[in-house]
Coordinates of C-alpha atoms and ligand atoms in Angstrom, one line a residue:
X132 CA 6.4 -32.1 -9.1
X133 CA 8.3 -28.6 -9.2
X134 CA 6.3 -26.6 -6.0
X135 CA 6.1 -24.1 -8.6
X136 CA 3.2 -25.6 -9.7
X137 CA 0.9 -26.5 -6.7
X138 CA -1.4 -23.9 -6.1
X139 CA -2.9 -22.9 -2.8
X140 CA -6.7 -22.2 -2.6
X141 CA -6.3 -19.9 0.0
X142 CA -4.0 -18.0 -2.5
X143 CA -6.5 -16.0 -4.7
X144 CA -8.4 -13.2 -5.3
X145 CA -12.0 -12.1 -4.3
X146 CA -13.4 -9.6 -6.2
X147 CA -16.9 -7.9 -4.9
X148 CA -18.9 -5.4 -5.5
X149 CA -18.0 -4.0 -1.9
X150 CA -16.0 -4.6 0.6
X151 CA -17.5 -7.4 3.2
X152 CA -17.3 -7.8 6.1
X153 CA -16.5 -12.0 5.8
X154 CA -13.5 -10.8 2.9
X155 CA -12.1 -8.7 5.0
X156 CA -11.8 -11.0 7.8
X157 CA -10.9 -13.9 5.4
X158 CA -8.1 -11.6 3.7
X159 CA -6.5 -10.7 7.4
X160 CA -6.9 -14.0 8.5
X161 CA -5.4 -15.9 5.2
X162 CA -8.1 -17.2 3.4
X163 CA -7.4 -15.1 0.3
X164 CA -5.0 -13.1 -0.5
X165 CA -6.4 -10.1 -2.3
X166 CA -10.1 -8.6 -2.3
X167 CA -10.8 -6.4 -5.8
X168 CA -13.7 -3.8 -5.8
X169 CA -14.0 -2.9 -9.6
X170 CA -16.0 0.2 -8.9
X171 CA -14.9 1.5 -5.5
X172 CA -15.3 4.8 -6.9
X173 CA -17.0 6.4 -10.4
X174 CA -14.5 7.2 -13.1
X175 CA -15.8 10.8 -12.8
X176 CA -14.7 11.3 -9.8
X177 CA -11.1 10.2 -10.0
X178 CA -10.5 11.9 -13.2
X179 CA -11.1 14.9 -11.3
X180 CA -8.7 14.3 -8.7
X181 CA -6.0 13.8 -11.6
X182 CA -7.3 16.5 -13.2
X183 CA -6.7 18.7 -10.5
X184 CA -2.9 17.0 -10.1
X185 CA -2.3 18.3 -13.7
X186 CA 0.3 20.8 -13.0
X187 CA 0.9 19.7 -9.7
X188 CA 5.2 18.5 -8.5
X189 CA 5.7 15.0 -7.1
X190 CA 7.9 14.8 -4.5
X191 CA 9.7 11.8 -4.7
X192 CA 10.8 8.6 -2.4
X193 CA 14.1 8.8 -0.9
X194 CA 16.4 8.0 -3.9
X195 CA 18.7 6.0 -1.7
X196 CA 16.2 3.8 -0.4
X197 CA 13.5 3.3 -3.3
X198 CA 15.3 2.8 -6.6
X199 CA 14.0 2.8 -9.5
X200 CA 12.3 6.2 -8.2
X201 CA 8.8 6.3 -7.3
X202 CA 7.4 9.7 -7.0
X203 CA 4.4 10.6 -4.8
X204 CA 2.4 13.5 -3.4
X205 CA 1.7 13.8 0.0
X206 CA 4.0 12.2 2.8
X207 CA 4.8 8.6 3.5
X208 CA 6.3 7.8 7.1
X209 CA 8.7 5.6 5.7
X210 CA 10.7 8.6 4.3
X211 CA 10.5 10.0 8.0
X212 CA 12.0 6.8 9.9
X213 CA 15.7 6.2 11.2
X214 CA 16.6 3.0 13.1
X215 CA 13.1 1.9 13.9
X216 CA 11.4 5.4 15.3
X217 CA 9.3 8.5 13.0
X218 CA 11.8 11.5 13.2
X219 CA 10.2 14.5 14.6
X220 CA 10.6 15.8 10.7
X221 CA 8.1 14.0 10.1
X222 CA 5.3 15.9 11.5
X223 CA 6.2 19.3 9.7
X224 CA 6.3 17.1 6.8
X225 CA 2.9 16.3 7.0
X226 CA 1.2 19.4 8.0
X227 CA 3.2 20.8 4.8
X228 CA 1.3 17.9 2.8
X229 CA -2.0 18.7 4.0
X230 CA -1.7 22.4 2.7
X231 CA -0.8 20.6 -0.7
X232 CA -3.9 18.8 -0.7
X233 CA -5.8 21.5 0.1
X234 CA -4.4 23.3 -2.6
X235 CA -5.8 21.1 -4.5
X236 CA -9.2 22.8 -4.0
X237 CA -11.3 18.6 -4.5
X238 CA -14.8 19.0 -3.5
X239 CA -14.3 15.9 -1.8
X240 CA -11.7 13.9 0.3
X241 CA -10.6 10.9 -1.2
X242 CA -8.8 9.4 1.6
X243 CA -11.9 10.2 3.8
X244 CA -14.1 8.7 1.0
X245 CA -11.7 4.9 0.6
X246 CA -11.8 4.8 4.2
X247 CA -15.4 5.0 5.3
X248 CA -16.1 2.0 1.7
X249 CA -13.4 -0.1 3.0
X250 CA -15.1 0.4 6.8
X251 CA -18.4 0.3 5.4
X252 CA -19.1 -3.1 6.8
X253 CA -16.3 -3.3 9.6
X254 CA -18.0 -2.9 12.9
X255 CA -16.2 -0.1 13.8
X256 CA -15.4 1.4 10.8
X257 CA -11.7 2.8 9.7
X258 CA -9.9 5.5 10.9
X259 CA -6.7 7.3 10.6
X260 CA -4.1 5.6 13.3
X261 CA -2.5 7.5 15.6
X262 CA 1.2 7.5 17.2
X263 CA 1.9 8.8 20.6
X264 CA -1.1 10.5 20.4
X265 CA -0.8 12.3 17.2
X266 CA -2.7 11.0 14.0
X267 CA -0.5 9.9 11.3
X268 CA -0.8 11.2 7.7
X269 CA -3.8 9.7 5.9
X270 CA -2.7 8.1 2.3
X271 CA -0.4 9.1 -0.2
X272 CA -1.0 9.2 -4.0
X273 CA 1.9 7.2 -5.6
X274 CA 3.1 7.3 -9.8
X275 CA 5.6 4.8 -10.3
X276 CA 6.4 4.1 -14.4
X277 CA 9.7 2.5 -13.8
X278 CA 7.4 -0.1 -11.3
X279 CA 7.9 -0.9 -7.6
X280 CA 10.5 -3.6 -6.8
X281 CA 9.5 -6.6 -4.8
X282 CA 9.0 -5.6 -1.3
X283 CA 6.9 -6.3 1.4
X284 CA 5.6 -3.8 4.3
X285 CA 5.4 -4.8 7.5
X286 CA 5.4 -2.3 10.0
X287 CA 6.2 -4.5 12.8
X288 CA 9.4 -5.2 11.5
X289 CA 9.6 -1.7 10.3
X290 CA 9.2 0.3 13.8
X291 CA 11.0 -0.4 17.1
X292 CA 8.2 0.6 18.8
X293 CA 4.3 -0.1 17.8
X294 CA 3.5 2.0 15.6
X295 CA -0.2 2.4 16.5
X296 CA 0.1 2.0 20.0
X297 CA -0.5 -2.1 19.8
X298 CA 0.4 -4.7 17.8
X299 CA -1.3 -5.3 14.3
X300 CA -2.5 -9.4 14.2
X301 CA -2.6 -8.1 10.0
X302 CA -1.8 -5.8 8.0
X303 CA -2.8 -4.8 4.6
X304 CA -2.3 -2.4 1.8
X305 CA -5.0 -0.4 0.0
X306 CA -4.7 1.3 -3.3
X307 CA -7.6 2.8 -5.3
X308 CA -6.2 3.3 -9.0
X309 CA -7.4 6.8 -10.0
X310 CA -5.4 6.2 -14.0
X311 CA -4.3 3.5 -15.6
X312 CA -1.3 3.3 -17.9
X313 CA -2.0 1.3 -21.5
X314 CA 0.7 -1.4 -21.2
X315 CA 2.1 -2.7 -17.9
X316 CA 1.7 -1.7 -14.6
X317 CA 0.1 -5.1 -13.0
X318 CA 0.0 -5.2 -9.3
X319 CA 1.7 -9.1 -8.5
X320 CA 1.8 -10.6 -5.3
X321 CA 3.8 -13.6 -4.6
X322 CA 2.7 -16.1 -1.5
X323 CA 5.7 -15.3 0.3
X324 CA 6.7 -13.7 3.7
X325 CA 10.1 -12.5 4.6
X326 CA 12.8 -15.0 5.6
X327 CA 16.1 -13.6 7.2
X328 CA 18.1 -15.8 4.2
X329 CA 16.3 -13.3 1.6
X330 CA 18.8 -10.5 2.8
X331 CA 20.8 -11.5 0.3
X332 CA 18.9 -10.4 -2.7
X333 CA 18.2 -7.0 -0.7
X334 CA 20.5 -4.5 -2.8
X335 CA 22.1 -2.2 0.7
X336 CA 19.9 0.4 1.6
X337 CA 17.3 -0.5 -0.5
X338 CA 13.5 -1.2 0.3
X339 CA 13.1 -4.1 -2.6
X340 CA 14.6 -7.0 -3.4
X341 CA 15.6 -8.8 -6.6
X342 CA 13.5 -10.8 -8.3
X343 CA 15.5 -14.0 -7.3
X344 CA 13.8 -13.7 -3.8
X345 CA 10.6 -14.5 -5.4
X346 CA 11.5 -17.5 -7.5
X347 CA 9.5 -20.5 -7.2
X348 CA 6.6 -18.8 -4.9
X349 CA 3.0 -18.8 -6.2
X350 CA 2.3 -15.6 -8.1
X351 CA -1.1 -13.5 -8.6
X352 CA -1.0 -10.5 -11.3
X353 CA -3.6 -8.1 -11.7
X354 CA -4.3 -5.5 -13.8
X355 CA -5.6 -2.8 -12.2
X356 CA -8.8 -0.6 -13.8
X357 CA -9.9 3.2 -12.8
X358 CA -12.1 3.3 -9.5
X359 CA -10.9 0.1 -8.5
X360 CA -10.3 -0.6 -5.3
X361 CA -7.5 -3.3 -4.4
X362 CA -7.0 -4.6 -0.8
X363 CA -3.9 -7.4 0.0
X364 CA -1.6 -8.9 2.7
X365 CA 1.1 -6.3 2.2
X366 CA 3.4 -9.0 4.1
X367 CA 3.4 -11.1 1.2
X368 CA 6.1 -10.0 -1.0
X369 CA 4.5 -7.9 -4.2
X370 CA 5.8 -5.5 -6.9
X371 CA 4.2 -3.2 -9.6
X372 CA 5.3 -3.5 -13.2
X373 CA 6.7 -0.6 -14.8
X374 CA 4.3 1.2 -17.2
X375 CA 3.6 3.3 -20.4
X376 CA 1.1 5.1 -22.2
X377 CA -0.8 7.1 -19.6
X378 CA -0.2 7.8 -15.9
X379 CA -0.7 5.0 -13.1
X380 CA -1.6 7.2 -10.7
X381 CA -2.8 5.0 -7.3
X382 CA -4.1 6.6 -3.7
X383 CA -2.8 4.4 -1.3
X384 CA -2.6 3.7 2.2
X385 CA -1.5 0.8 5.1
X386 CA -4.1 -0.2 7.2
X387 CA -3.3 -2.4 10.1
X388 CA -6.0 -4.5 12.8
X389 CA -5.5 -4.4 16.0
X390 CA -6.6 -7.8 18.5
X391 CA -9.6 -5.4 19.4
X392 CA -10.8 -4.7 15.6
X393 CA -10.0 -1.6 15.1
X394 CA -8.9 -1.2 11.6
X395 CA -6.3 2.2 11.5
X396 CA -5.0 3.3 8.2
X397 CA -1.6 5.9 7.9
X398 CA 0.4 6.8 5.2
Ligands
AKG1246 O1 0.5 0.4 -6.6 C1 0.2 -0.8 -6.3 O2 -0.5 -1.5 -6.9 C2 0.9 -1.4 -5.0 C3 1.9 -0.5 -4.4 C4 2.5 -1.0 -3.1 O3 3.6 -1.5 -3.0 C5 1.7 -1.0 -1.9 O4 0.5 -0.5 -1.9 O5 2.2 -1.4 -0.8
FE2_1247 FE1 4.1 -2.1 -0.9

């Protein structure tokens, strides 16, 4: 039988009404491989944060590294690393982004707000990580229509040093989808970490991969909905769609657990 077609149980999605405490630990610890909340927040409230983005200027990825471009408001630290370490650019960068969301005059903050439902039932809650004593930017809001290559994000491989101070035992991506385009723009994860042979589908200087370095792994697609909530392995290779018809506008952020539980998001 072509492995194409076996399918791993542990290879599925949970979807919830909030996020648990037992899917949480099942998503870090392998037993699933993405946990949906439909209505992690109220459509009201993120059509006012993309109201208040109307005339608001995306910055955008490096164009070297993330191609097709991905723009993005706020500040990612992956824009702010050379060989393994955060420049010191990066922390300028960041107070500069925290004026722009300011700016932005939300009655609420909507990093603040994903982190305390996604900690809701985590014993010690989430909070923002820090490095070398300084806390790292909180999220990022991310509008990709041309899609997101396959990639995977693993900061252990990404950082020379730990990032947050001590290793991450897993590591996962959030994203709360504030609009939705009409056509396209699924989230698909593929039950696949990174092997050194997949180098060779890595365009140089790029962050993704061709879609060869996927072939023949087990595949999950979603389609995301406004207010959801959408938590995975972000070590399993995954890719957005591209997208038309309306924005796709996602908040996003990494969040990483440490052997001692703590579970520390940065953007
Ligand atoms: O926008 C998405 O659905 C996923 C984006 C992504 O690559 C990530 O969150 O790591
Ligand atoms: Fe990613």
């Amino acid at each position: 039988m072509d492995s194409a077609h076996l399918h791993d149980p542990f290879f599925r999605t949970v979807t919830a009404e909030e996020f648990r405490h037992a899917d949480l630990a099942g998503l870090a610890a392998g037993r699933c491989a993405a946990v949906r909340v439909p209505h992690l927040q109220s459509a009201d409230d993120c059509a006012r944060v993309v109201d208040a983005l109307q005339d608001v200027a995306f910055d955008s990825y490096s164009e070297r590294r993330v191609q097709p471009s991905v723009m993005r408001f706020g500040v990612g630290v992956s824009d702010h690393r050379v060989n393994g370490r955060i420049t010191e650019s990066y922390w300028p960068a960041l107070r500069a982004a925290r004026e722009s969301w300011r700016f932005l005059r939300l009655p609420f903050d909507p990093m603040a707000r994903a982190r305390q439902a996604i900690g809701e039932h985590w014993p010690k809650g989430v909070a923002v990580g820090r490095h070398r004593g300084r806390t790292l930017g909180a999220g990022v809001l991310r509008e990709a229509p041309q899609g997101f290559r396959v990639h995977y994000d693993d900061a252990e491989r990404e950082f020379e040093e730990f990032l947050l101070g001590s290793p991450l035992v897993a590591q996962l991506a959030f994203n709360l989808y504030l609009s939705v385009p009409t056509t396209g723009g699924e989230t698909v994860i593929w039950r696949k970490r990174w092997h050194p042979e997949d180098e060779k589908f890595r365009p140089p200087q790029s962050y993704g991969y061709t879609d060869d370095v996927v072939r023949r792994a087990e595949r999950l697609e979603m389609r995301p909905t406004v207010g959801e909530g959408l938590l995975f392995d972000s070590r399993n290779y995954h890719a957005v769609r591209a997208s038309s018809g309306a924005r796709r506008i996602a908040l996003g952020f990494s969040l990483g657990l440490t052997a001692d539980g703590d579970l520390l998001a940065w953007g």
